[in-house]
Amino acid sequence: MLQQHCLEFQSSSIIILFFLLSYPLKQGQLPLLCPHKNTWYRERAETDSSVPDAANRAEIFAKRYAEILEDLKKDPASHGVPLDIRLLCRLREQVLREVGFRDIFKKVKEEENLKAISLFENVVRLNDAIEDEGERLENLVRGIFAGNVFDLGSIELAEAFSRDGMSFSSACEKLVARPWIIDDLDTFKMKWRKKKWKKVIIFVDNSGADIILGILPFVRELLRRGSKVVLAANDLPSINDVTYLELIEIISKLRDEEGCLIGVSTSNLLIANSGNDLPVIDLTRVSQEVAYHASDADLVILEGMGRGIETNLYAQFKCDSLKIGMVKHVEVAEFLGSRMYDCVIKYNEATGS
Protein backbone atom coordinates (compact mmCIF):
# COMPACT_ATOMS: atom_id res chain seq x y z
CA MET A 1 0.00 0.00 0.00
CA LEU A 2 1.21 3.49 -0.84
CA GLN A 3 2.43 5.51 2.09
CA GLN A 4 0.28 8.61 2.65
CA HIS A 5 1.23 11.69 4.64
CA CYS A 6 -0.85 14.51 6.09
CA LEU A 7 0.32 17.64 7.90
CA GLU A 8 -1.56 18.69 10.99
CA PHE A 9 -3.11 21.99 9.94
CA GLN A 10 -2.34 22.51 6.28
CA SER A 11 -2.49 20.50 3.10
CA SER A 12 0.75 18.92 1.89
CA SER A 13 -0.56 18.86 -1.70
CA ILE A 14 0.68 21.00 -4.56
CA ILE A 15 -2.49 22.50 -6.02
CA ILE A 16 -3.06 22.80 -9.77
CA LEU A 17 -5.85 22.97 -12.35
CA PHE A 18 -8.09 19.94 -12.96
CA PHE A 19 -7.18 19.34 -16.60
CA LEU A 20 -10.55 17.89 -17.64
CA LEU A 21 -12.38 21.20 -17.15
CA SER A 22 -13.44 22.68 -20.47
CA TYR A 23 -12.30 26.12 -21.61
CA PRO A 24 -13.35 28.82 -21.03
CA LEU A 25 -13.47 27.71 -17.41
CA LYS A 26 -17.03 27.34 -16.17
CA GLN A 27 -17.19 26.07 -12.61
CA GLY A 28 -20.89 26.74 -12.34
CA GLN A 29 -21.17 27.81 -8.72
CA LEU A 30 -24.69 28.71 -7.66
CA PRO A 31 -25.02 32.48 -7.04
CA LEU A 32 -26.21 32.21 -3.47
CA LEU A 33 -25.04 32.12 0.11
CA CYS A 34 -26.22 29.43 2.46
CA PRO A 35 -26.59 30.35 6.15
CA HIS A 36 -23.58 29.46 8.24
CA LYS A 37 -25.03 28.99 11.71
CA ASN A 38 -22.46 29.21 14.46
CA THR A 39 -24.40 27.28 17.08
CA TRP A 40 -24.13 23.83 15.54
CA TYR A 41 -20.36 24.00 15.00
CA ARG A 42 -19.75 25.48 18.43
CA GLU A 43 -21.75 22.67 20.08
CA ARG A 44 -19.84 20.01 18.15
CA ALA A 45 -16.52 21.66 19.01
CA GLU A 46 -17.41 21.78 22.71
CA THR A 47 -17.64 17.98 22.79
CA ASP A 48 -14.26 17.38 21.10
CA SER A 49 -12.42 15.46 23.84
CA SER A 50 -9.16 15.51 21.86
CA VAL A 51 -8.78 19.28 22.40
CA PRO A 52 -7.83 20.67 25.84
CA ASP A 53 -10.25 23.31 27.15
CA ALA A 54 -12.60 22.57 24.23
CA ALA A 55 -15.56 24.53 25.62
CA ASN A 56 -13.57 27.75 25.94
CA ARG A 57 -11.95 27.30 22.53
CA ALA A 58 -15.36 26.62 20.99
CA GLU A 59 -16.64 29.89 22.43
CA ILE A 60 -13.64 31.73 20.97
CA PHE A 61 -14.36 30.13 17.59
CA ALA A 62 -18.02 31.16 17.69
CA LYS A 63 -17.13 34.74 18.62
CA ARG A 64 -14.45 35.10 15.92
CA TYR A 65 -16.60 33.60 13.20
CA ALA A 66 -19.59 35.72 14.19
CA GLU A 67 -17.37 38.79 13.90
CA ILE A 68 -16.30 37.72 10.41
CA LEU A 69 -19.93 37.30 9.35
CA GLU A 70 -20.74 40.76 10.68
CA ASP A 71 -17.76 42.18 8.76
CA LEU A 72 -19.07 40.57 5.58
CA LYS A 73 -22.52 42.09 6.08
CA LYS A 74 -20.94 45.54 6.25
CA ASP A 75 -18.33 44.98 3.53
CA PRO A 76 -18.71 41.85 1.35
CA ALA A 77 -15.09 42.18 0.21
CA SER A 78 -13.64 42.47 3.71
CA HIS A 79 -12.31 38.89 3.82
CA GLY A 80 -11.65 38.17 0.18
CA VAL A 81 -13.55 37.88 -3.09
CA PRO A 82 -15.74 36.53 -4.43
CA LEU A 83 -18.04 36.25 -1.43
CA ASP A 84 -19.47 32.80 -2.06
CA ILE A 85 -20.05 29.44 -0.43
CA ARG A 86 -16.40 28.43 -0.86
CA LEU A 87 -15.15 31.53 0.95
CA LEU A 88 -17.57 31.06 3.86
CA CYS A 89 -16.50 27.43 4.25
CA ARG A 90 -12.84 28.42 4.03
CA LEU A 91 -13.21 31.10 6.72
CA ARG A 92 -15.08 28.75 9.06
CA GLU A 93 -12.49 25.98 8.74
CA GLN A 94 -9.66 28.48 9.11
CA VAL A 95 -11.01 29.81 12.42
CA LEU A 96 -11.65 26.30 13.76
CA ARG A 97 -8.06 25.31 13.01
CA GLU A 98 -6.62 28.55 14.38
CA VAL A 99 -8.20 27.92 17.80
CA GLY A 100 -7.02 24.31 17.85
CA PHE A 101 -9.79 22.16 16.38
CA ARG A 102 -8.77 19.68 13.72
CA ASP A 103 -11.69 17.26 13.35
CA ILE A 104 -14.74 18.06 15.49
CA PHE A 105 -16.83 15.32 13.83
CA LYS A 106 -14.22 12.56 14.23
CA LYS A 107 -16.15 10.55 16.82
CA VAL A 108 -19.45 10.56 14.94
CA LYS A 109 -17.64 9.64 11.69
CA GLU A 110 -16.03 6.64 13.37
CA GLU A 111 -19.36 5.51 14.83
CA GLU A 112 -21.22 5.86 11.53
CA ASN A 113 -18.46 4.09 9.60
CA LEU A 114 -18.70 1.08 11.91
CA LYS A 115 -22.49 0.92 11.50
CA ALA A 116 -22.29 1.23 7.73
CA ILE A 117 -19.54 -1.39 7.41
CA SER A 118 -21.78 -3.88 9.22
CA LEU A 119 -24.52 -3.28 6.62
CA PHE A 120 -22.33 -3.23 3.50
CA GLU A 121 -22.60 -6.90 2.53
CA ASN A 122 -26.40 -6.93 2.83
CA VAL A 123 -26.74 -3.81 0.65
CA VAL A 124 -24.45 -5.34 -1.98
CA ARG A 125 -26.31 -8.66 -1.97
CA LEU A 126 -29.66 -6.90 -2.47
CA ASN A 127 -28.20 -5.01 -5.45
CA ASP A 128 -26.71 -8.17 -6.94
CA ALA A 129 -30.10 -9.90 -6.75
CA ILE A 130 -31.54 -7.42 -9.29
CA GLU A 131 -31.08 -9.11 -12.67
CA ASP A 132 -32.02 -6.25 -15.01
CA GLU A 133 -29.00 -4.01 -15.57
CA GLY A 134 -31.02 -0.78 -15.76
CA GLU A 135 -33.04 -1.57 -12.64
CA ARG A 136 -29.86 -2.47 -10.77
CA LEU A 137 -28.30 0.86 -11.78
CA GLU A 138 -31.38 2.77 -10.61
CA ASN A 139 -31.23 0.97 -7.27
CA LEU A 140 -27.56 1.92 -6.93
CA VAL A 141 -28.34 5.56 -7.78
CA ARG A 142 -31.13 5.62 -5.20
CA GLY A 143 -28.63 4.20 -2.72
CA ILE A 144 -26.29 7.12 -3.44
CA PHE A 145 -29.11 9.57 -2.72
CA ALA A 146 -30.09 7.73 0.46
CA GLY A 147 -26.48 7.66 1.65
CA ASN A 148 -26.13 11.38 0.91
CA VAL A 149 -28.82 12.07 3.52
CA PHE A 150 -26.15 11.45 6.17
CA ASP A 151 -24.74 14.97 5.98
CA LEU A 152 -23.85 16.86 9.14
CA GLY A 153 -23.17 19.98 7.07
CA SER A 154 -26.94 20.40 6.74
CA ILE A 155 -28.14 21.89 10.01
CA GLU A 156 -31.68 20.49 9.64
CA LEU A 157 -30.47 16.97 8.87
CA ALA A 158 -27.78 17.13 11.53
CA GLU A 159 -30.35 18.06 14.18
CA ALA A 160 -32.71 15.30 13.02
CA PHE A 161 -29.79 12.86 13.00
CA SER A 162 -28.89 13.74 16.61
CA ARG A 163 -32.51 13.64 17.75
CA ASP A 164 -34.02 10.65 15.98
CA GLY A 165 -31.25 8.76 14.23
CA MET A 166 -31.71 7.57 10.66
CA SER A 167 -31.48 4.24 8.90
CA PHE A 168 -30.23 3.65 5.38
CA SER A 169 -33.23 1.50 4.45
CA SER A 170 -35.72 4.12 5.60
CA ALA A 171 -33.78 6.81 3.75
CA CYS A 172 -34.10 4.73 0.56
CA GLU A 173 -37.83 4.34 1.09
CA LYS A 174 -38.40 8.03 1.80
CA LEU A 175 -36.69 9.50 -1.27
CA VAL A 176 -38.93 12.04 -3.01
CA ALA A 177 -40.79 10.70 -6.03
CA ARG A 178 -39.53 11.16 -9.57
CA PRO A 179 -39.26 13.20 -11.62
CA TRP A 180 -36.54 14.88 -9.56
CA ILE A 181 -35.67 18.54 -10.06
CA ILE A 182 -32.81 17.59 -12.41
CA ASP A 183 -33.45 14.04 -13.56
CA ASP A 184 -31.14 12.57 -16.19
CA LEU A 185 -31.41 9.06 -14.76
CA ASP A 186 -33.10 7.61 -17.85
CA THR A 187 -30.45 9.18 -20.10
CA PHE A 188 -27.69 7.81 -17.86
CA LYS A 189 -29.34 4.38 -17.90
CA MET A 190 -29.34 4.32 -21.70
CA LYS A 191 -25.68 5.34 -21.80
CA TRP A 192 -24.85 2.75 -19.10
CA ARG A 193 -26.32 -0.04 -21.22
CA LYS A 194 -24.33 1.00 -24.30
CA LYS A 195 -21.02 2.20 -22.89
CA LYS A 196 -18.38 0.96 -20.49
CA TRP A 197 -16.13 3.79 -19.30
CA LYS A 198 -12.45 2.92 -19.18
CA LYS A 199 -11.62 5.13 -16.21
CA VAL A 200 -13.91 6.92 -13.75
CA ILE A 201 -12.90 9.51 -11.17
CA ILE A 202 -15.34 10.18 -8.34
CA PHE A 203 -15.06 13.16 -5.98
CA VAL A 204 -16.66 11.70 -2.85
CA ASP A 205 -18.53 13.37 0.00
CA ASN A 206 -19.44 12.13 3.47
CA SER A 207 -18.31 9.35 5.78
CA GLY A 208 -20.64 6.64 7.01
CA ALA A 209 -23.58 5.49 4.91
CA ASP A 210 -22.79 7.98 2.16
CA ILE A 211 -19.43 6.53 1.15
CA ILE A 212 -19.93 2.94 2.37
CA LEU A 213 -23.55 2.14 1.46
CA GLY A 214 -24.05 4.68 -1.33
CA ILE A 215 -20.84 5.17 -3.30
CA LEU A 216 -18.93 1.91 -2.73
CA PRO A 217 -21.68 -0.44 -4.03
CA PHE A 218 -21.79 1.76 -7.15
CA VAL A 219 -17.98 1.66 -7.40
CA ARG A 220 -18.06 -2.12 -7.06
CA GLU A 221 -20.48 -2.30 -9.99
CA LEU A 222 -18.16 -0.12 -12.10
CA LEU A 223 -15.22 -2.39 -11.23
CA ARG A 224 -17.25 -5.45 -12.13
CA ARG A 225 -17.96 -3.89 -15.54
CA GLY A 226 -14.23 -3.43 -16.13
CA SER A 227 -13.73 0.27 -15.32
CA LYS A 228 -10.74 1.59 -13.44
CA VAL A 229 -11.98 3.80 -10.60
CA VAL A 230 -10.24 6.65 -8.75
CA LEU A 231 -11.90 7.86 -5.55
CA ALA A 232 -10.78 11.42 -4.78
CA ALA A 233 -11.28 12.30 -1.11
CA ASN A 234 -10.39 15.33 1.00
CA ASP A 235 -6.87 15.89 2.24
CA LEU A 236 -7.98 17.33 5.60
CA PRO A 237 -11.13 16.90 7.71
CA SER A 238 -14.14 19.16 7.10
CA ILE A 239 -17.53 18.53 8.75
CA ASN A 240 -18.21 14.77 8.32
CA ASP A 241 -16.62 14.49 4.87
CA VAL A 242 -14.44 11.42 4.47
CA THR A 243 -10.70 12.05 4.12
CA TYR A 244 -8.46 9.98 1.88
CA LEU A 245 -6.69 8.42 4.88
CA GLU A 246 -10.05 7.45 6.38
CA LEU A 247 -11.17 6.04 3.04
CA ILE A 248 -8.05 3.88 2.77
CA GLU A 249 -8.88 2.44 6.20
CA ILE A 250 -12.54 1.84 5.23
CA ILE A 251 -11.56 -0.03 2.07
CA SER A 252 -9.05 -2.14 4.00
CA LYS A 253 -11.82 -3.20 6.41
CA LEU A 254 -14.25 -4.07 3.61
CA ARG A 255 -11.83 -6.05 1.42
CA ASP A 256 -11.31 -9.76 1.99
CA GLU A 257 -7.95 -11.57 2.01
CA GLU A 258 -7.98 -11.76 -1.80
CA GLY A 259 -8.44 -7.99 -2.08
CA CYS A 260 -12.08 -8.25 -3.17
CA LEU A 261 -15.25 -6.37 -2.29
CA ILE A 262 -17.78 -9.21 -2.01
CA GLY A 263 -16.28 -11.12 -4.92
CA VAL A 264 -15.12 -8.17 -7.05
CA SER A 265 -11.41 -7.41 -7.31
CA THR A 266 -10.20 -3.98 -6.18
CA SER A 267 -7.00 -4.16 -8.25
CA ASN A 268 -8.38 -1.35 -10.45
CA LEU A 269 -9.42 0.85 -7.51
CA LEU A 270 -7.27 3.77 -6.39
CA ILE A 271 -7.78 6.15 -3.46
CA ALA A 272 -6.38 9.62 -4.16
CA ASN A 273 -5.85 12.79 -2.15
CA SER A 274 -7.89 15.53 -3.88
CA GLY A 275 -5.91 18.31 -2.20
CA ASN A 276 -9.19 19.72 -0.90
CA ASP A 277 -10.05 20.59 2.70
CA LEU A 278 -13.61 21.91 2.35
CA PRO A 279 -17.10 20.39 1.89
CA VAL A 280 -17.20 22.14 -1.51
CA ILE A 281 -14.50 22.03 -4.20
CA ASP A 282 -12.81 24.43 -6.59
CA LEU A 283 -11.72 22.33 -9.56
CA THR A 284 -9.18 24.94 -10.61
CA ARG A 285 -7.29 23.87 -7.47
CA VAL A 286 -6.76 20.09 -7.12
CA SER A 287 -3.76 17.99 -6.17
CA GLN A 288 -1.17 16.92 -8.73
CA GLU A 289 -2.04 13.35 -7.80
CA VAL A 290 -5.69 13.73 -8.80
CA ALA A 291 -4.84 15.70 -11.93
CA TYR A 292 -2.43 12.98 -13.02
CA HIS A 293 -4.84 10.11 -12.40
CA ALA A 294 -7.70 11.97 -14.10
CA SER A 295 -5.75 12.82 -17.24
CA ASP A 296 -7.12 9.78 -19.09
CA ALA A 297 -10.51 9.49 -17.34
CA ASP A 298 -13.60 9.35 -19.55
CA LEU A 299 -16.15 9.92 -16.76
CA VAL A 300 -16.00 12.42 -13.88
CA ILE A 301 -18.53 12.13 -11.05
CA LEU A 302 -19.07 14.88 -8.47
CA GLU A 303 -21.08 13.53 -5.56
CA GLY A 304 -22.92 15.47 -2.88
CA MET A 305 -24.56 18.86 -2.59
CA GLY A 306 -21.35 20.81 -1.97
CA ARG A 307 -19.29 19.39 -4.84
CA GLY A 308 -21.99 18.37 -7.29
CA ILE A 309 -24.59 21.11 -6.87
CA GLU A 310 -23.42 24.20 -4.99
CA THR A 311 -20.06 24.63 -6.72
CA ASN A 312 -20.00 22.60 -9.94
CA LEU A 313 -23.55 22.00 -11.18
CA TYR A 314 -22.90 23.78 -14.48
CA ALA A 315 -19.22 22.89 -14.84
CA GLN A 316 -18.34 21.55 -18.29
CA PHE A 317 -15.78 18.82 -18.88
CA LYS A 318 -13.77 17.37 -21.74
CA CYS A 319 -15.13 13.94 -20.81
CA ASP A 320 -18.54 12.64 -19.73
CA SER A 321 -19.69 13.93 -16.34
CA LEU A 322 -22.26 13.12 -13.69
CA LYS A 323 -23.30 15.44 -10.87
CA ILE A 324 -25.34 13.63 -8.22
CA GLY A 325 -26.58 14.75 -4.81
CA MET A 326 -29.49 15.69 -2.61
CA VAL A 327 -30.83 19.22 -2.02
CA LYS A 328 -30.42 19.82 1.71
CA HIS A 329 -30.33 23.62 2.09
CA VAL A 330 -33.43 25.78 1.75
CA GLU A 331 -31.50 28.34 -0.28
CA VAL A 332 -30.38 25.72 -2.79
CA ALA A 333 -33.96 24.45 -3.09
CA GLU A 334 -35.23 27.99 -3.69
CA PHE A 335 -32.61 28.64 -6.36
CA LEU A 336 -33.38 25.41 -8.20
CA GLY A 337 -37.13 25.70 -7.67
CA SER A 338 -37.11 22.29 -6.02
CA ARG A 339 -38.50 20.57 -2.97
CA MET A 340 -36.29 20.13 0.08
CA TYR A 341 -34.54 16.75 -0.13
CA ASP A 342 -35.14 16.66 -3.86
CA CYS A 343 -32.55 14.82 -5.92
CA VAL A 344 -30.20 15.95 -8.68
CA ILE A 345 -28.67 13.63 -11.26
CA LYS A 346 -27.18 15.62 -14.13
CA TYR A 347 -25.44 13.71 -16.90
CA ASN A 348 -23.52 15.41 -19.69
CA GLU A 349 -21.46 13.98 -22.50
CA ALA A 350 -17.99 15.36 -23.21
CA THR A 351 -17.68 18.92 -24.51
CA GLY A 352 -14.96 20.30 -26.75
CA SER A 353 -11.86 21.94 -25.27
mmCIF file of N, CA and C in Angstrom, residues 258-329:
data_model
loop_
_atom_site.group_PDB
_atom_site.id
_atom_site.type_symbol
_atom_site.label_atom_id
_atom_site.label_comp_id
_atom_site.label_asym_id
_atom_site.label_seq_id
_atom_site.Cartn_x
_atom_site.Cartn_y
_atom_site.Cartn_z
ATOM 1 N N GLU A 258 -8.351 -11.766 -0.389
ATOM 2 C CA GLU A 258 -7.981 -11.760 -1.803
ATOM 3 C C GLU A 258 -8.041 -10.350 -2.406
ATOM 4 N N GLY A 259 -8.353 -9.362 -1.585
ATOM 5 C CA GLY A 259 -8.437 -7.988 -2.077
ATOM 6 C C GLY A 259 -9.725 -7.706 -2.833
ATOM 7 N N CYS A 260 -10.805 -8.398 -2.465
ATOM 8 C CA CYS A 260 -12.080 -8.250 -3.170
ATOM 9 C C CYS A 260 -13.135 -7.593 -2.294
ATOM 10 N N LEU A 261 -14.036 -6.876 -2.939
ATOM 11 C CA LEU A 261 -15.246 -6.366 -2.289
ATOM 12 C C LEU A 261 -16.390 -7.305 -2.652
ATOM 13 N N ILE A 262 -16.703 -8.218 -1.775
ATOM 14 C CA ILE A 262 -17.776 -9.207 -2.014
ATOM 15 C C ILE A 262 -17.627 -9.800 -3.415
ATOM 16 N N GLY A 263 -16.483 -10.402 -3.682
ATOM 17 C CA GLY A 263 -16.282 -11.118 -4.924
ATOM 18 C C GLY A 263 -15.785 -10.316 -6.106
ATOM 19 N N VAL A 264 -15.597 -9.022 -5.954
ATOM 20 C CA VAL A 264 -15.121 -8.171 -7.052
ATOM 21 C C VAL A 264 -13.746 -7.622 -6.694
ATOM 22 N N SER A 265 -12.782 -7.842 -7.570
ATOM 23 C CA SER A 265 -11.405 -7.407 -7.315
ATOM 24 C C SER A 265 -11.313 -5.885 -7.221
ATOM 25 N N THR A 266 -10.458 -5.419 -6.313
ATOM 26 C CA THR A 266 -10.203 -3.980 -6.183
ATOM 27 C C THR A 266 -8.853 -3.600 -6.784
ATOM 28 N N SER A 267 -8.308 -4.459 -7.647
ATOM 29 C CA SER A 267 -7.003 -4.162 -8.251
ATOM 30 C C SER A 267 -7.047 -2.913 -9.125
ATOM 31 N N ASN A 268 -8.228 -2.557 -9.620
ATOM 32 C CA ASN A 268 -8.379 -1.355 -10.446
ATOM 33 C C ASN A 268 -8.991 -0.186 -9.681
ATOM 34 N N LEU A 269 -8.898 -0.235 -8.352
ATOM 35 C CA LEU A 269 -9.424 0.846 -7.513
ATOM 36 C C LEU A 269 -8.270 1.596 -6.864
ATOM 37 N N LEU A 270 -8.309 2.923 -6.970
ATOM 38 C CA LEU A 270 -7.271 3.771 -6.388
ATOM 39 C C LEU A 270 -7.916 4.842 -5.516
ATOM 40 N N ILE A 271 -7.337 5.066 -4.343
ATOM 41 C CA ILE A 271 -7.781 6.149 -3.458
ATOM 42 C C ILE A 271 -6.784 7.293 -3.589
ATOM 43 N N ALA A 272 -7.275 8.485 -3.917
ATOM 44 C CA ALA A 272 -6.384 9.621 -4.157
ATOM 45 C C ALA A 272 -6.732 10.789 -3.242
ATOM 46 N N ASN A 273 -5.708 11.560 -2.929
ATOM 47 C CA ASN A 273 -5.854 12.789 -2.149
ATOM 48 C C ASN A 273 -6.228 13.919 -3.106
ATOM 49 N N SER A 274 -7.422 14.481 -2.952
ATOM 50 C CA SER A 274 -7.887 15.528 -3.877
ATOM 51 C C SER A 274 -7.176 16.856 -3.679
ATOM 52 N N GLY A 275 -6.518 17.024 -2.510
ATOM 53 C CA GLY A 275 -5.911 18.312 -2.195
ATOM 54 C C GLY A 275 -6.887 19.292 -1.584
ATOM 55 N N ASN A 276 -8.133 18.847 -1.386
ATOM 56 C CA ASN A 276 -9.192 19.721 -0.895
ATOM 57 C C ASN A 276 -9.340 19.591 0.617
ATOM 58 N N ASP A 277 -9.811 20.658 1.268
ATOM 59 C CA ASP A 277 -10.050 20.595 2.702
ATOM 60 C C ASP A 277 -11.367 21.268 3.082
ATOM 61 N N LEU A 278 -12.308 21.293 2.129
ATOM 62 C CA LEU A 278 -13.608 21.914 2.350
ATOM 63 C C LEU A 278 -14.717 20.960 1.922
ATOM 64 N N PRO A 279 -15.974 21.213 2.331
ATOM 65 C CA PRO A 279 -17.095 20.386 1.886
ATOM 66 C C PRO A 279 -17.585 20.768 0.490
ATOM 67 N N VAL A 280 -16.973 21.764 -0.113
ATOM 68 C CA VAL A 280 -17.200 22.141 -1.509
ATOM 69 C C VAL A 280 -15.845 22.011 -2.205
ATOM 70 N N ILE A 281 -15.801 22.173 -3.537
ATOM 71 C CA ILE A 281 -14.504 22.030 -4.200
ATOM 72 C C ILE A 281 -14.374 22.988 -5.371
ATOM 73 N N ASP A 282 -13.192 23.566 -5.476
ATOM 74 C CA ASP A 282 -12.805 24.426 -6.589
ATOM 75 C C ASP A 282 -11.918 23.586 -7.505
ATOM 76 N N LEU A 283 -12.455 23.230 -8.672
ATOM 77 C CA LEU A 283 -11.722 22.331 -9.557
ATOM 78 C C LEU A 283 -10.579 23.014 -10.307
ATOM 79 N N THR A 284 -10.395 24.300 -10.086
ATOM 80 C CA THR A 284 -9.184 24.936 -10.605
ATOM 81 C C THR A 284 -8.020 24.730 -9.635
ATOM 82 N N ARG A 285 -8.309 24.084 -8.491
ATOM 83 C CA ARG A 285 -7.286 23.867 -7.465
ATOM 84 C C ARG A 285 -7.418 22.440 -6.923
ATOM 85 N N VAL A 286 -6.769 21.474 -7.590
ATOM 86 C CA VAL A 286 -6.764 20.094 -7.118
ATOM 87 C C VAL A 286 -5.315 19.631 -6.999
ATOM 88 N N SER A 287 -5.116 18.498 -6.357
ATOM 89 C CA SER A 287 -3.762 17.986 -6.168
ATOM 90 C C SER A 287 -3.177 17.487 -7.485
ATOM 91 N N GLN A 288 -1.855 17.498 -7.570
ATOM 92 C CA GLN A 288 -1.174 16.924 -8.731
ATOM 93 C C GLN A 288 -1.529 15.449 -8.891
ATOM 94 N N GLU A 289 -1.702 14.774 -7.779
ATOM 95 C CA GLU A 289 -2.043 13.350 -7.801
ATOM 96 C C GLU A 289 -3.363 13.118 -8.527
ATOM 97 N N VAL A 290 -4.382 13.876 -8.163
ATOM 98 C CA VAL A 290 -5.685 13.728 -8.798
ATOM 99 C C VAL A 290 -5.634 14.143 -10.262
ATOM 100 N N ALA A 291 -4.950 15.246 -10.542
ATOM 101 C CA ALA A 291 -4.842 15.703 -11.930
ATOM 102 C C ALA A 291 -4.172 14.644 -12.800
ATOM 103 N N TYR A 292 -3.136 14.016 -12.271
ATOM 104 C CA TYR A 292 -2.427 12.977 -13.024
ATOM 105 C C TYR A 292 -3.336 11.786 -13.301
ATOM 106 N N HIS A 293 -4.010 11.300 -12.256
ATOM 107 C CA HIS A 293 -4.842 10.108 -12.405
ATOM 108 C C HIS A 293 -6.085 10.374 -13.261
ATOM 109 N N ALA A 294 -6.506 11.640 -13.324
ATOM 110 C CA ALA A 294 -7.701 11.974 -14.096
ATOM 111 C C ALA A 294 -7.390 12.292 -15.550
ATOM 112 N N SER A 295 -6.115 12.358 -15.904
ATOM 113 C CA SER A 295 -5.750 12.822 -17.245
ATOM 114 C C SER A 295 -6.324 11.951 -18.353
ATOM 115 N N ASP A 296 -6.548 10.663 -18.071
ATOM 116 C CA ASP A 296 -7.116 9.783 -19.085
ATOM 117 C C ASP A 296 -8.493 9.244 -18.692
ATOM 118 N N ALA A 297 -9.159 9.913 -17.749
ATOM 119 C CA ALA A 297 -10.510 9.490 -17.344
ATOM 120 C C ALA A 297 -11.516 9.858 -18.428
ATOM 121 N N ASP A 298 -12.534 9.016 -18.598
ATOM 122 C CA ASP A 298 -13.596 9.348 -19.554
ATOM 123 C C ASP A 298 -14.943 9.561 -18.875
ATOM 124 N N LEU A 299 -14.957 9.545 -17.520
ATOM 125 C CA LEU A 299 -16.150 9.923 -16.764
ATOM 126 C C LEU A 299 -15.719 10.540 -15.441
ATOM 127 N N VAL A 300 -16.218 11.737 -15.153
ATOM 128 C CA VAL A 300 -16.002 12.418 -13.878
ATOM 129 C C VAL A 300 -17.329 12.483 -13.138
ATOM 130 N N ILE A 301 -17.319 12.080 -11.875
ATOM 131 C CA ILE A 301 -18.529 12.127 -11.049
ATOM 132 C C ILE A 301 -18.261 13.022 -9.851
ATOM 133 N N LEU A 302 -19.132 13.997 -9.645
ATOM 134 C CA LEU A 302 -19.075 14.877 -8.466
ATOM 135 C C LEU A 302 -20.284 14.552 -7.605
ATOM 136 N N GLU A 303 -20.006 14.022 -6.407
ATOM 137 C CA GLU A 303 -21.082 13.535 -5.556
ATOM 138 C C GLU A 303 -21.301 14.452 -4.365
ATOM 139 N N GLY A 304 -22.563 14.679 -4.040
ATOM 140 C CA GLY A 304 -22.923 15.472 -2.878
ATOM 141 C C GLY A 304 -23.330 16.882 -3.236
ATOM 142 N N MET A 305 -24.039 17.522 -2.330
ATOM 143 C CA MET A 305 -24.556 18.863 -2.594
ATOM 144 C C MET A 305 -23.436 19.885 -2.762
ATOM 145 N N GLY A 306 -22.412 19.807 -1.908
ATOM 146 C CA GLY A 306 -21.346 20.808 -1.971
ATOM 147 C C GLY A 306 -20.549 20.744 -3.252
ATOM 148 N N ARG A 307 -20.125 19.542 -3.651
ATOM 149 C CA ARG A 307 -19.288 19.389 -4.841
ATOM 150 C C ARG A 307 -20.111 19.332 -6.127
ATOM 151 N N GLY A 308 -21.235 18.617 -6.076
ATOM 152 C CA GLY A 308 -21.992 18.370 -7.289
ATOM 153 C C GLY A 308 -23.031 19.403 -7.635
ATOM 154 N N ILE A 309 -23.514 20.152 -6.622
ATOM 155 C CA ILE A 309 -24.592 21.111 -6.869
ATOM 156 C C ILE A 309 -24.135 22.542 -6.592
ATOM 157 N N GLU A 310 -23.703 22.817 -5.376
ATOM 158 C CA GLU A 310 -23.419 24.197 -4.990
ATOM 159 C C GLU A 310 -22.253 24.811 -5.759
ATOM 160 N N THR A 311 -21.252 24.021 -6.093
ATOM 161 C CA THR A 311 -20.063 24.628 -6.717
ATOM 162 C C THR A 311 -19.765 24.168 -8.136
ATOM 163 N N ASN A 312 -20.389 23.106 -8.614
ATOM 164 C CA ASN A 312 -20.003 22.601 -9.940
ATOM 165 C C ASN A 312 -21.168 22.105 -10.788
ATOM 166 N N LEU A 313 -22.385 22.518 -10.463
ATOM 167 C CA LEU A 313 -23.545 21.997 -11.179
ATOM 168 C C LEU A 313 -23.459 22.248 -12.682
ATOM 169 N N TYR A 314 -22.954 23.422 -13.064
ATOM 170 C CA TYR A 314 -22.901 23.781 -14.477
ATOM 171 C C TYR A 314 -21.486 23.690 -15.064
ATOM 172 N N ALA A 315 -20.574 23.070 -14.321
ATOM 173 C CA ALA A 315 -19.217 22.888 -14.843
ATOM 174 C C ALA A 315 -19.251 22.001 -16.080
ATOM 175 N N GLN A 316 -18.429 22.335 -17.051
ATOM 176 C CA GLN A 316 -18.337 21.555 -18.287
ATOM 177 C C GLN A 316 -16.982 20.858 -18.351
ATOM 178 N N PHE A 317 -16.991 19.637 -18.879
ATOM 179 C CA PHE A 317 -15.784 18.815 -18.881
ATOM 180 C C PHE A 317 -15.476 18.295 -20.277
ATOM 181 N N LYS A 318 -14.221 17.937 -20.463
ATOM 182 C CA LYS A 318 -13.774 17.373 -21.735
ATOM 183 C C LYS A 318 -14.122 15.889 -21.855
ATOM 184 N N CYS A 319 -14.674 15.329 -20.798
ATOM 185 C CA CYS A 319 -15.131 13.942 -20.811
ATOM 186 C C CYS A 319 -16.563 13.914 -20.290
ATOM 187 N N ASP A 320 -17.190 12.752 -20.281
ATOM 188 C CA ASP A 320 -18.538 12.635 -19.730
ATOM 189 C C ASP A 320 -18.508 13.006 -18.243
ATOM 190 N N SER A 321 -19.628 13.534 -17.750
ATOM 191 C CA SER A 321 -19.685 13.934 -16.339
ATOM 192 C C SER A 321 -21.045 13.612 -15.749
ATOM 193 N N LEU A 322 -21.035 13.382 -14.445
ATOM 194 C CA LEU A 322 -22.257 13.118 -13.689
ATOM 195 C C LEU A 322 -22.177 13.897 -12.392
ATOM 196 N N LYS A 323 -23.174 14.750 -12.144
ATOM 197 C CA LYS A 323 -23.301 15.436 -10.867
ATOM 198 C C LYS A 323 -24.491 14.818 -10.142
ATOM 199 N N ILE A 324 -24.289 14.359 -8.927
ATOM 200 C CA ILE A 324 -25.341 13.634 -8.224
ATOM 201 C C ILE A 324 -25.339 13.999 -6.740
ATOM 202 N N GLY A 325 -26.493 14.378 -6.219
ATOM 203 C CA GLY A 325 -26.583 14.749 -4.815
ATOM 204 C C GLY A 325 -27.994 15.129 -4.439
ATOM 205 N N MET A 326 -28.177 15.333 -3.154
ATOM 206 C CA MET A 326 -29.491 15.695 -2.614
ATOM 207 C C MET A 326 -29.505 17.157 -2.196
ATOM 208 N N VAL A 327 -30.654 17.820 -2.399
ATOM 209 C CA VAL A 327 -30.829 19.225 -2.022
ATOM 210 C C VAL A 327 -31.169 19.280 -0.537
ATOM 211 N N LYS A 328 -30.247 19.855 0.254
ATOM 212 C CA LYS A 328 -30.423 19.822 1.713
ATOM 213 C C LYS A 328 -30.374 21.200 2.366
ATOM 214 N N HIS A 329 -30.253 22.254 1.579
ATOM 215 C CA HIS A 329 -30.328 23.621 2.086
ATOM 216 C C HIS A 329 -31.521 24.319 1.456
#
